[in-house]
């Protein structure tokens, strides 16, 4: 077992008694009390003779004492706060004076990105009706072709297709003044326009309708014999790809 060792305490020294110091202290106290008494007596006499200024002087003295007491309290509170290490967030009160807080460095805001913004939609350069041509009926397809003619500057555009159309579905005047006659064939992809269709149209487009420009526009394609007949007669063949180019503006119109 280890016995703890106690360190000897240093004896406190008591101050020696001084009769001279005691006499001086009592003398100072007596002089202070006598001075305060004489001052109060003079103040009372003055207050009796001049009450207004005396009250004003008394208020000033009271306010000065209150300010001194308040500053003393603030100074002691600040000293205790600094001693405990509790510093205010903005500034520290020292001897009744407030020190300004250190400047805060401002950071320039950067560009704000909208994370919820939707991605830009893909814009299809082709008109919406391009994908609807094959699903149209014969009358709607003729109206769509006539709309393309009007869009590209044709005048006097008419849809004349019917039972007695004699091969002409759309007639118009081209931008350069020539007479335009178009036959519309809304066929499925596996149903091609044959030579008989071209022969019926070739027998009326020039002699009956007086076409300067004759064209057959279809949603499918042409057979080789049909193209051969069209080349010999001067008839323009516009298949599905040609129609897409015309409608999207990436290809020529039938009269160009």
C-alpha positions as a LaTeX table, in Angstrom:
\begin{tabular}{lrrr}
\hline
Residue & $x$ (\AA) & $y$ (\AA) & $z$ (\AA) \\
\hline
Unk1 & 0.00 & 0.00 & 0.00 \\
Unk2 & 1.35 & 3.39 & $-1.01$ \\
Unk3 & 0.95 & 6.15 & 1.53 \\
Unk4 & 0.31 & 9.56 & $-0.08$ \\
Unk5 & 2.77 & 12.27 & 0.82 \\
Unk6 & 1.23 & 15.55 & 1.93 \\
Unk7 & 3.04 & 18.66 & 0.88 \\
Unk8 & 3.56 & 21.18 & 3.70 \\
Unk9 & 1.49 & 24.36 & 3.31 \\
Unk10 & 3.20 & 27.68 & 3.22 \\
Unk11 & 2.10 & 29.69 & 6.30 \\
Unk12 & 0.28 & 32.91 & 5.51 \\
Unk13 & 1.85 & 36.10 & 6.72 \\
Unk14 & $-0.43$ & 38.43 & 8.59 \\
Unk15 & 0.16 & 42.15 & 8.10 \\
Unk16 & 1.70 & 43.86 & 11.12 \\
Unk17 & $-0.50$ & 46.27 & 13.07 \\
Unk18 & 0.23 & 49.94 & 12.27 \\
Unk19 & $-1.14$ & 52.62 & 14.59 \\
Unk20 & $-0.06$ & 55.36 & 12.19 \\
Unk21 & $-1.99$ & 53.86 & 9.27 \\
Unk22 & $-5.08$ & 53.46 & 11.45 \\
Unk23 & $-4.91$ & 57.08 & 12.59 \\
Unk24 & $-4.56$ & 58.37 & 9.01 \\
Unk25 & $-7.52$ & 56.26 & 7.86 \\
Unk26 & $-9.82$ & 57.56 & 10.58 \\
Unk27 & $-8.70$ & 61.11 & 9.86 \\
Unk28 & $-9.52$ & 60.81 & 6.16 \\
Unk29 & $-12.91$ & 59.27 & 6.98 \\
Unk30 & $-13.72$ & 62.11 & 9.40 \\
Unk31 & $-12.76$ & 64.76 & 6.87 \\
Unk32 & $-14.93$ & 63.06 & 4.20 \\
Unk33 & $-17.96$ & 62.82 & 6.48 \\
Unk34 & $-17.52$ & 66.47 & 7.56 \\
Unk35 & $-17.20$ & 67.60 & 3.93 \\
Unk36 & $-20.28$ & 65.70 & 2.87 \\
Unk37 & $-22.25$ & 67.13 & 5.76 \\
Unk38 & $-21.22$ & 70.71 & 5.01 \\
Unk39 & $-22.03$ & 70.17 & 1.35 \\
Unk40 & $-25.48$ & 68.85 & 2.13 \\
Unk41 & $-26.10$ & 71.73 & 4.53 \\
Unk42 & $-25.10$ & 74.28 & 1.89 \\
Unk43 & $-27.25$ & 72.44 & $-0.68$ \\
Unk44 & $-30.29$ & 72.52 & 1.62 \\
Unk45 & $-29.81$ & 76.22 & 2.28 \\
Unk46 & $-29.43$ & 76.93 & $-1.42$ \\
Unk47 & $-32.49$ & 74.82 & $-2.22$ \\
Unk48 & $-34.53$ & 76.86 & 0.23 \\
Unk49 & $-33.46$ & 80.12 & $-1.36$ \\
Unk50 & $-33.52$ & 78.95 & $-5.02$ \\
Unk51 & $-35.61$ & 75.76 & $-5.41$ \\
Unk52 & $-35.75$ & 75.69 & $-9.24$ \\
Unk53 & $-32.00$ & 75.62 & $-10.05$ \\
Unk54 & $-31.38$ & 73.32 & $-7.09$ \\
Unk55 & $-33.81$ & 70.73 & $-8.43$ \\
Unk56 & $-32.21$ & 70.96 & $-11.87$ \\
Unk57 & $-28.71$ & 70.50 & $-10.43$ \\
Unk58 & $-29.94$ & 67.55 & $-8.38$ \\
Unk59 & $-31.41$ & 65.85 & $-11.47$ \\
Unk60 & $-28.16$ & 66.33 & $-13.37$ \\
Unk61 & $-26.17$ & 64.82 & $-10.50$ \\
Unk62 & $-28.55$ & 61.83 & $-10.27$ \\
Unk63 & $-28.34$ & 61.18 & $-14.05$ \\
Unk64 & $-24.55$ & 61.36 & $-13.96$ \\
Unk65 & $-24.42$ & 58.86 & $-11.10$ \\
Unk66 & $-26.80$ & 56.54 & $-12.98$ \\
Unk67 & $-24.63$ & 56.66 & $-16.12$ \\
Unk68 & $-21.48$ & 55.91 & $-14.12$ \\
Unk69 & $-23.16$ & 52.96 & $-12.39$ \\
Unk70 & $-24.46$ & 51.56 & $-15.68$ \\
Unk71 & $-21.06$ & 51.80 & $-17.39$ \\
Unk72 & $-19.47$ & 50.13 & $-14.41$ \\
Unk73 & $-21.91$ & 47.22 & $-14.66$ \\
Unk74 & $-21.30$ & 46.84 & $-18.38$ \\
Unk75 & $-17.56$ & 46.85 & $-17.86$ \\
Unk76 & $-17.75$ & 44.15 & $-15.18$ \\
Unk77 & $-20.08$ & 42.02 & $-17.32$ \\
Unk78 & $-17.76$ & 42.27 & $-20.32$ \\
Unk79 & $-14.77$ & 41.35 & $-18.17$ \\
Unk80 & $-16.59$ & 38.25 & $-16.90$ \\
Unk81 & $-17.59$ & 37.27 & $-20.46$ \\
Unk82 & $-14.03$ & 37.59 & $-21.76$ \\
Unk83 & $-12.67$ & 35.68 & $-18.76$ \\
Unk84 & $-15.09$ & 32.80 & $-19.45$ \\
Unk85 & $-14.23$ & 32.74 & $-23.17$ \\
Unk86 & $-17.83$ & 33.58 & $-24.23$ \\
Unk87 & $-17.46$ & 36.22 & $-26.92$ \\
Unk88 & $-20.54$ & 37.71 & $-28.55$ \\
Unk89 & $-21.15$ & 36.87 & $-32.20$ \\
Unk90 & $-21.02$ & 40.43 & $-33.53$ \\
Unk91 & $-18.82$ & 42.40 & $-31.11$ \\
Unk92 & $-17.36$ & 42.52 & $-27.56$ \\
Unk93 & $-18.23$ & 45.20 & $-25.02$ \\
Unk94 & $-15.06$ & 46.46 & $-23.38$ \\
Unk95 & $-15.22$ & 49.26 & $-20.84$ \\
Unk96 & $-18.65$ & 50.27 & $-22.15$ \\
Unk97 & $-17.50$ & 50.56 & $-25.81$ \\
Unk98 & $-18.53$ & 48.14 & $-28.57$ \\
Unk99 & $-15.90$ & 46.90 & $-30.97$ \\
Unk100 & $-17.10$ & 46.40 & $-34.56$ \\
Unk101 & $-17.42$ & 42.84 & $-35.80$ \\
Unk102 & $-14.86$ & 41.62 & $-38.37$ \\
Unk103 & $-15.97$ & 42.10 & $-41.97$ \\
Unk104 & $-17.62$ & 39.11 & $-43.63$ \\
Unk105 & $-16.18$ & 38.14 & $-47.00$ \\
Unk106 & $-18.87$ & 38.17 & $-49.63$ \\
Unk107 & $-18.85$ & 35.44 & $-52.25$ \\
Unk108 & $-20.22$ & 36.34 & $-55.65$ \\
Unk109 & $-23.13$ & 34.07 & $-56.52$ \\
Unk110 & $-22.51$ & 31.75 & $-59.42$ \\
Unk111 & $-24.94$ & 30.89 & $-62.17$ \\
Unk112 & $-28.03$ & 29.14 & $-60.94$ \\
Unk113 & $-28.82$ & 25.95 & $-62.78$ \\
Unk114 & $-32.38$ & 24.85 & $-62.98$ \\
Unk115 & $-32.11$ & 21.13 & $-62.30$ \\
Unk116 & $-35.87$ & 20.68 & $-62.77$ \\
Unk117 & $-35.96$ & 22.21 & $-66.26$ \\
Unk118 & $-37.03$ & 19.64 & $-68.90$ \\
Unk119 & $-34.57$ & 18.82 & $-71.69$ \\
Unk120 & $-35.18$ & 20.66 & $-74.97$ \\
Unk121 & $-37.66$ & 18.83 & $-77.12$ \\
Unk122 & $-36.50$ & 17.44 & $-80.44$ \\
Unk123 & $-37.91$ & 19.48 & $-83.29$ \\
Unk124 & $-38.85$ & 17.46 & $-86.33$ \\
Unk125 & $-38.33$ & 19.60 & $-89.47$ \\
Unk126 & $-41.05$ & 17.68 & $-91.28$ \\
Unk127 & $-44.69$ & 18.76 & $-90.93$ \\
Unk128 & $-46.93$ & 16.61 & $-88.78$ \\
Unk129 & $-49.11$ & 15.51 & $-91.71$ \\
Unk130 & $-46.16$ & 13.69 & $-93.32$ \\
Unk131 & $-46.69$ & 10.67 & $-91.11$ \\
Unk132 & $-50.45$ & 10.84 & $-91.69$ \\
Unk133 & $-50.55$ & 10.67 & $-95.51$ \\
Unk134 & $-50.73$ & 6.88 & $-95.64$ \\
Unk135 & $-53.54$ & 6.86 & $-93.08$ \\
Unk136 & $-55.71$ & 9.36 & $-94.99$ \\
Unk137 & $-58.55$ & 8.45 & $-97.24$ \\
Unk138 & $-58.51$ & 9.48 & $-100.90$ \\
Unk139 & $-60.37$ & 12.77 & $-100.36$ \\
Unk140 & $-58.17$ & 13.86 & $-97.42$ \\
Unk141 & $-55.04$ & 13.05 & $-99.41$ \\
Unk142 & $-56.20$ & 15.25 & $-102.30$ \\
Unk143 & $-56.86$ & 18.12 & $-99.87$ \\
Unk144 & $-53.36$ & 17.67 & $-98.38$ \\
Unk145 & $-51.71$ & 17.86 & $-101.80$ \\
Unk146 & $-53.73$ & 20.97 & $-102.66$ \\
Unk147 & $-52.56$ & 22.55 & $-99.37$ \\
Unk148 & $-48.93$ & 21.92 & $-100.38$ \\
Unk149 & $-49.55$ & 23.67 & $-103.70$ \\
Unk150 & $-51.03$ & 26.71 & $-101.94$ \\
Unk151 & $-48.15$ & 26.76 & $-99.46$ \\
Unk152 & $-45.57$ & 26.93 & $-102.23$ \\
Unk153 & $-47.17$ & 29.81 & $-104.13$ \\
Unk154 & $-49.64$ & 28.24 & $-106.55$ \\
Unk155 & $-52.75$ & 30.23 & $-107.47$ \\
Unk156 & $-56.33$ & 29.17 & $-108.26$ \\
Unk157 & $-55.84$ & 25.83 & $-106.50$ \\
Unk158 & $-58.89$ & 23.55 & $-106.81$ \\
Unk159 & $-59.65$ & 19.97 & $-105.79$ \\
Unk160 & $-61.66$ & 18.51 & $-108.69$ \\
Unk161 & $-61.35$ & 14.79 & $-108.01$ \\
Unk162 & $-64.49$ & 12.71 & $-108.24$ \\
Unk163 & $-66.41$ & 10.29 & $-110.42$ \\
Unk164 & $-66.08$ & 12.43 & $-113.55$ \\
Unk165 & $-62.69$ & 14.03 & $-112.91$ \\
Unk166 & $-61.16$ & 12.50 & $-116.07$ \\
Unk167 & $-57.91$ & 11.76 & $-114.23$ \\
Unk168 & $-57.43$ & 15.20 & $-112.61$ \\
Unk169 & $-57.63$ & 15.52 & $-108.83$ \\
Unk170 & $-55.92$ & 18.90 & $-108.20$ \\
Unk171 & $-55.61$ & 21.73 & $-110.73$ \\
Unk172 & $-53.77$ & 25.01 & $-110.16$ \\
Unk173 & $-51.62$ & 27.70 & $-111.69$ \\
Unk174 & $-47.94$ & 27.30 & $-110.83$ \\
Unk175 & $-45.94$ & 30.29 & $-109.52$ \\
Unk176 & $-44.38$ & 30.72 & $-112.97$ \\
Unk177 & $-47.84$ & 30.83 & $-114.66$ \\
Unk178 & $-47.97$ & 27.34 & $-116.09$ \\
Unk179 & $-51.07$ & 25.19 & $-115.78$ \\
Unk180 & $-50.64$ & 22.36 & $-113.26$ \\
Unk181 & $-52.65$ & 19.11 & $-113.18$ \\
Unk182 & $-52.01$ & 16.49 & $-110.46$ \\
Unk183 & $-53.46$ & 13.03 & $-109.99$ \\
Unk184 & $-53.31$ & 11.72 & $-106.39$ \\
Unk185 & $-52.86$ & 8.01 & $-105.64$ \\
Unk186 & $-53.19$ & 7.21 & $-101.93$ \\
Unk187 & $-51.90$ & 3.61 & $-102.02$ \\
Unk188 & $-50.41$ & 1.31 & $-99.41$ \\
Unk189 & $-46.66$ & 0.71 & $-99.44$ \\
Unk190 & $-46.99$ & $-2.70$ & $-101.13$ \\
Unk191 & $-49.44$ & $-1.43$ & $-103.78$ \\
Unk192 & $-47.50$ & 0.31 & $-106.53$ \\
Unk193 & $-48.87$ & 2.58 & $-109.21$ \\
Unk194 & $-48.88$ & 0.61 & $-112.50$ \\
Unk195 & $-48.62$ & 1.54 & $-116.16$ \\
Unk196 & $-52.42$ & 1.37 & $-116.68$ \\
Unk197 & $-52.92$ & 4.16 & $-114.14$ \\
Unk198 & $-50.36$ & 6.29 & $-116.00$ \\
Unk199 & $-51.98$ & 5.54 & $-119.38$ \\
Unk200 & $-55.44$ & 6.66 & $-118.20$ \\
Unk201 & $-53.99$ & 9.89 & $-116.81$ \\
Unk202 & $-51.80$ & 10.48 & $-119.87$ \\
Unk203 & $-54.81$ & 10.27 & $-122.18$ \\
Unk204 & $-56.57$ & 13.27 & $-120.55$ \\
Unk205 & $-54.03$ & 15.47 & $-118.70$ \\
Unk206 & $-52.75$ & 17.25 & $-121.81$ \\
Unk207 & $-55.58$ & 16.98 & $-124.32$ \\
Unk208 & $-58.55$ & 17.48 & $-121.99$ \\
Unk209 & $-57.15$ & 19.56 & $-119.09$ \\
Unk210 & $-54.52$ & 21.43 & $-121.10$ \\
Unk211 & $-51.76$ & 20.81 & $-118.57$ \\
Unk212 & $-48.38$ & 22.42 & $-118.96$ \\
Unk213 & $-47.14$ & 20.35 & $-115.99$ \\
Unk214 & $-48.69$ & 16.91 & $-115.33$ \\
Unk215 & $-47.73$ & 14.89 & $-112.24$ \\
Unk216 & $-48.85$ & 11.78 & $-110.37$ \\
Unk217 & $-48.28$ & 11.94 & $-106.60$ \\
Unk218 & $-48.54$ & 8.75 & $-104.55$ \\
Unk219 & $-47.85$ & 7.53 & $-101.02$ \\
Unk220 & $-46.26$ & 4.32 & $-102.36$ \\
Unk221 & $-44.07$ & 3.80 & $-105.47$ \\
Unk222 & $-44.21$ & 3.24 & $-109.25$ \\
Unk223 & $-43.58$ & 0.13 & $-111.27$ \\
Unk224 & $-40.85$ & 0.22 & $-113.87$ \\
Unk225 & $-43.32$ & 0.06 & $-116.84$ \\
Unk226 & $-45.22$ & 2.98 & $-115.31$ \\
Unk227 & $-42.05$ & 5.06 & $-115.08$ \\
Unk228 & $-41.14$ & 4.20 & $-118.67$ \\
Unk229 & $-44.53$ & 5.36 & $-119.92$ \\
Unk230 & $-44.32$ & 8.54 & $-117.84$ \\
Unk231 & $-40.92$ & 9.38 & $-119.26$ \\
Unk232 & $-42.18$ & 9.00 & $-122.83$ \\
Unk233 & $-45.24$ & 11.19 & $-122.23$ \\
Unk234 & $-43.55$ & 13.83 & $-120.08$ \\
Unk235 & $-45.48$ & 13.00 & $-116.88$ \\
Unk236 & $-43.71$ & 13.57 & $-113.53$ \\
Unk237 & $-43.77$ & 10.68 & $-111.06$ \\
Unk238 & $-43.69$ & 11.69 & $-107.35$ \\
Unk239 & $-43.38$ & 8.62 & $-105.09$ \\
Unk240 & $-43.35$ & 8.53 & $-101.26$ \\
Unk241 & $-39.77$ & 9.80 & $-100.99$ \\
Unk242 & $-40.45$ & 12.66 & $-103.41$ \\
Unk243 & $-43.60$ & 13.55 & $-101.45$ \\
Unk244 & $-41.62$ & 13.67 & $-98.21$ \\
Unk245 & $-39.03$ & 15.94 & $-99.79$ \\
Unk246 & $-41.69$ & 18.26 & $-101.18$ \\
Unk247 & $-43.64$ & 18.44 & $-97.91$ \\
Unk248 & $-40.53$ & 19.00 & $-95.74$ \\
Unk249 & $-39.00$ & 21.56 & $-98.08$ \\
Unk250 & $-35.89$ & 19.45 & $-98.67$ \\
Unk251 & $-36.91$ & 18.46 & $-102.18$ \\
Unk252 & $-38.44$ & 20.16 & $-105.25$ \\
Unk253 & $-42.11$ & 20.68 & $-105.97$ \\
Unk254 & $-43.61$ & 18.90 & $-109.03$ \\
Unk255 & $-43.43$ & 22.04 & $-111.21$ \\
Unk256 & $-39.80$ & 22.84 & $-110.36$ \\
\hline
\end{tabular}
